[in-house]
Amino acid sequence: MRSFIPLLSLSLIAAVTAGAVAISADRAPQSPVPAQQPAQQYTFMPPRQLDLVDAITGQGGLDVGAIPIGHAGISLADTLSLERRARLWWDYARDVGSVTSRLQRAGETTLLVPVDAAVMRMSRKPHQNPSGEPENDDEARNNVAAFLLAHIVPAAVEMPSQTPYQTLLSSLSIRVVQDGDGFKITPGDIAIVDVKQASNGRIMYLDGVLPY
């Protein structure tokens, strides 16, 4: 029993001391709040497949000056990553190295992105052959590349357009025309359902797929 009393006394002293330290800390002047750190910038994974756009167009000039991701606003790639209604187009696009590279870099690009409902209405999916014959891997890649190229304009497209704009698919040019209170794309008379601005271009969301 005698050995218990010193232990209890030591426990009480420690508790009182801790309380005094806590009270002293409460009364001490508060330290200045540290300056807010800048928001973390996003980085993107490297492209996962072949550089199909350059291979088909014969152009290697898509990289027009790298800028850090997040600099001067959100990029086209960032915007598409956050967009829920156009996931299918982005799923195809992010597998093509030169497309993802273009969407992350400085410059002026206009994307004509069909919403998911429009892609699902296609009688022939982007990877399939126009002939209806089964496609091999190379044909599937080329078919997807043509689908993407038809929906990318390497310029800032005016609304409405005074002149046609050439897409990255050499056989297709487009124009934006007034349609009542809204706008549509020709050829195809496809309604533009929304427009979003990014740091390196603009996205026009379409209720249809261009006739490529």
Coordinates of C-alpha atoms in Angstrom, one line a residue:
M1 CA 0.0 0.0 0.0
R2 CA 2.9 2.4 0.8
S3 CA 4.3 1.9 -2.7
F4 CA 1.0 3.0 -4.2
I5 CA 1.0 6.5 -2.6
P6 CA 4.1 7.9 -4.3
L7 CA 2.9 6.6 -7.7
L8 CA -0.5 8.3 -7.2
S9 CA 1.2 11.6 -6.1
L10 CA 3.4 11.5 -9.2
S11 CA 0.3 10.9 -11.4
L12 CA -1.5 13.9 -9.8
I13 CA 1.6 16.1 -10.2
A14 CA 1.9 15.1 -13.9
A15 CA -1.8 15.8 -14.5
V16 CA -1.7 19.2 -12.8
T17 CA 1.5 20.1 -14.7
A18 CA -0.1 19.1 -18.0
G19 CA -3.1 21.2 -17.2
A20 CA -1.0 24.2 -16.4
V21 CA 0.9 23.8 -19.7
A22 CA -2.4 23.6 -21.6
I23 CA -3.8 26.7 -19.9
S24 CA -0.5 28.5 -20.6
A25 CA -0.7 27.5 -24.2
D26 CA -4.3 28.8 -24.5
R27 CA -3.2 32.1 -23.2
A28 CA -0.1 32.4 -25.3
P29 CA -0.3 34.7 -28.4
Q30 CA -1.5 32.9 -31.5
S31 CA 1.1 32.3 -34.2
P32 CA 0.4 34.0 -37.6
V33 CA -1.6 31.8 -40.0
P34 CA 0.7 30.5 -42.7
A35 CA 0.2 31.8 -46.2
Q36 CA -2.1 29.6 -48.3
Q37 CA -0.1 27.3 -50.6
P38 CA -0.9 27.5 -54.3
A39 CA -3.4 24.9 -55.6
Q40 CA -1.8 21.7 -56.8
Q41 CA -1.5 21.5 -60.5
Y42 CA -2.6 18.5 -62.5
T43 CA -0.3 16.3 -64.5
F44 CA -1.3 13.8 -67.2
M45 CA -0.1 10.3 -67.9
P46 CA 1.9 9.8 -71.1
P47 CA 0.0 8.8 -74.2
R48 CA -0.7 5.1 -74.3
Q49 CA -0.8 4.3 -78.1
L50 CA 0.7 5.3 -81.4
D51 CA 0.7 8.8 -82.7
L52 CA -2.1 8.2 -85.2
V53 CA -3.0 11.7 -86.1
D54 CA 0.5 12.6 -87.3
A55 CA 0.8 9.3 -89.2
I56 CA -2.4 9.9 -91.1
T57 CA -2.1 13.6 -91.8
G58 CA 1.6 13.5 -92.4
Q59 CA 2.1 16.5 -90.1
G60 CA 4.3 16.6 -87.1
G61 CA 3.6 20.2 -86.0
L62 CA 0.9 19.6 -83.5
D63 CA 3.1 20.5 -80.5
V64 CA 3.1 24.3 -80.7
G65 CA 4.8 25.2 -77.5
A66 CA 4.4 23.5 -74.2
I67 CA 2.8 25.3 -71.2
P68 CA 2.5 23.9 -67.7
I69 CA -0.8 22.2 -67.1
G70 CA -3.1 24.6 -65.1
H71 CA -1.3 27.7 -66.3
A72 CA -3.6 30.5 -67.6
G73 CA -6.7 28.5 -66.9
I74 CA -8.0 25.0 -67.5
S75 CA -6.9 23.2 -70.6
L76 CA -9.0 21.4 -73.2
A77 CA -7.8 18.0 -71.8
D78 CA -8.7 19.1 -68.2
T79 CA -12.2 20.2 -69.4
L80 CA -12.9 17.0 -71.2
S81 CA -11.7 15.0 -68.2
L82 CA -14.3 16.7 -66.0
E83 CA -17.2 16.5 -68.6
R84 CA -19.7 13.8 -67.8
R85 CA -21.9 14.0 -70.9
A86 CA -19.1 13.5 -73.5
R87 CA -17.1 10.6 -72.1
L88 CA -17.2 8.4 -75.2
W89 CA -15.4 10.9 -77.5
W90 CA -12.8 11.5 -74.8
D91 CA -12.3 7.8 -74.3
Y92 CA -11.3 7.5 -77.9
A93 CA -9.3 10.7 -78.0
R94 CA -7.1 10.0 -74.9
D95 CA -5.8 6.8 -76.5
V96 CA -4.2 8.8 -79.4
G97 CA -0.9 10.4 -78.5
S98 CA -0.9 13.4 -80.8
V99 CA -4.5 14.3 -79.8
T100 CA -3.9 14.3 -76.1
S101 CA -0.6 16.3 -76.7
R102 CA -2.5 18.9 -78.7
L103 CA -5.2 19.3 -76.0
Q104 CA -2.6 19.9 -73.3
R105 CA -0.5 22.5 -75.1
A106 CA -0.8 26.2 -76.0
G107 CA -2.5 27.2 -79.2
E108 CA -6.0 27.6 -80.6
T109 CA -8.0 24.5 -81.2
T110 CA -11.7 24.1 -81.5
L111 CA -13.2 20.7 -80.6
L112 CA -16.5 19.6 -82.0
V113 CA -17.4 17.0 -79.5
P114 CA -20.5 14.8 -79.9
V115 CA -22.3 14.1 -76.6
D116 CA -22.5 10.5 -75.5
A117 CA -26.1 10.2 -76.7
A118 CA -25.1 11.2 -80.2
V119 CA -22.2 8.6 -80.3
M120 CA -24.6 5.9 -79.1
R121 CA -27.0 6.7 -81.9
M122 CA -24.3 6.0 -84.6
S123 CA -25.3 3.1 -86.8
R124 CA -21.5 2.4 -87.2
K125 CA -19.3 2.8 -84.2
P126 CA -16.1 4.9 -84.6
H127 CA -13.8 1.9 -84.8
Q128 CA -15.8 -0.1 -87.3
N129 CA -15.3 -0.2 -91.1
P130 CA -17.7 1.8 -93.3
S131 CA -18.2 -1.4 -95.4
G132 CA -19.5 -3.3 -92.5
E133 CA -16.7 -5.9 -92.9
P134 CA -14.9 -7.0 -89.7
E135 CA -11.9 -4.7 -89.0
N136 CA -8.4 -5.7 -88.0
D137 CA -6.4 -3.7 -85.4
D138 CA -4.8 -1.4 -87.9
E139 CA -8.2 -0.6 -89.6
A140 CA -9.8 0.0 -86.2
R141 CA -7.0 2.5 -85.3
N142 CA -7.4 4.3 -88.7
N143 CA -11.2 4.4 -88.3
V144 CA -10.9 5.9 -84.8
A145 CA -8.4 8.5 -86.0
A146 CA -10.6 9.6 -88.9
F147 CA -13.5 10.0 -86.4
L148 CA -11.4 12.2 -84.2
L149 CA -9.8 14.2 -87.0
A150 CA -13.2 15.2 -88.3
H151 CA -14.1 16.8 -85.0
I152 CA -10.9 18.8 -84.5
V153 CA -10.3 22.3 -86.1
P154 CA -6.8 23.7 -85.6
A155 CA -8.1 27.3 -85.3
A156 CA -10.5 29.4 -83.2
V157 CA -13.9 28.9 -85.0
E158 CA -16.1 32.0 -85.0
M159 CA -19.8 31.8 -84.2
P160 CA -21.3 32.3 -86.7
S161 CA -18.6 31.6 -89.2
Q162 CA -18.0 33.9 -92.1
T163 CA -15.9 31.3 -94.0
P164 CA -15.6 27.5 -93.8
Y165 CA -13.0 26.0 -91.4
Q166 CA -10.9 23.0 -92.4
T167 CA -10.8 20.1 -89.9
L168 CA -7.8 17.9 -89.4
L169 CA -9.6 15.5 -91.7
S170 CA -8.6 16.8 -95.2
S171 CA -11.9 15.8 -96.8
L172 CA -14.1 17.8 -94.3
S173 CA -14.7 21.5 -93.7
I174 CA -17.3 22.9 -91.4
R175 CA -19.1 26.1 -90.8
V176 CA -21.1 27.4 -87.8
V177 CA -24.4 29.1 -88.8
Q178 CA -27.1 30.8 -86.8
D179 CA -30.2 28.7 -86.0
G180 CA -32.8 30.8 -84.3
D181 CA -31.5 31.6 -80.9
G182 CA -28.8 29.0 -81.2
F183 CA -26.2 27.7 -83.6
K184 CA -25.6 24.6 -85.6
I185 CA -22.8 23.0 -87.6
T186 CA -22.9 22.3 -91.3
P187 CA -22.6 19.9 -93.0
G188 CA -25.2 17.8 -91.1
D189 CA -27.2 20.6 -89.5
I190 CA -26.0 19.5 -86.1
A191 CA -27.2 21.5 -83.1
I192 CA -24.5 23.0 -80.8
V193 CA -25.9 22.3 -77.3
D194 CA -23.2 24.0 -75.3
V195 CA -19.9 25.8 -75.6
K196 CA -17.0 25.9 -73.1
Q197 CA -13.9 28.0 -73.3
A198 CA -10.5 26.6 -72.2
S199 CA -7.0 28.1 -71.9
N200 CA -5.9 26.7 -75.3
G201 CA -9.2 26.6 -77.2
R202 CA -12.9 26.0 -77.2
I203 CA -15.2 23.0 -77.0
M204 CA -18.5 22.9 -78.9
Y205 CA -20.7 20.1 -77.7
L206 CA -22.8 18.6 -80.5
D207 CA -26.1 16.7 -80.6
G208 CA -24.8 14.6 -83.5
V209 CA -21.7 13.3 -85.2
L210 CA -20.3 15.0 -88.3
P211 CA -20.6 13.1 -91.6
Y212 CA -17.0 12.1 -92.0

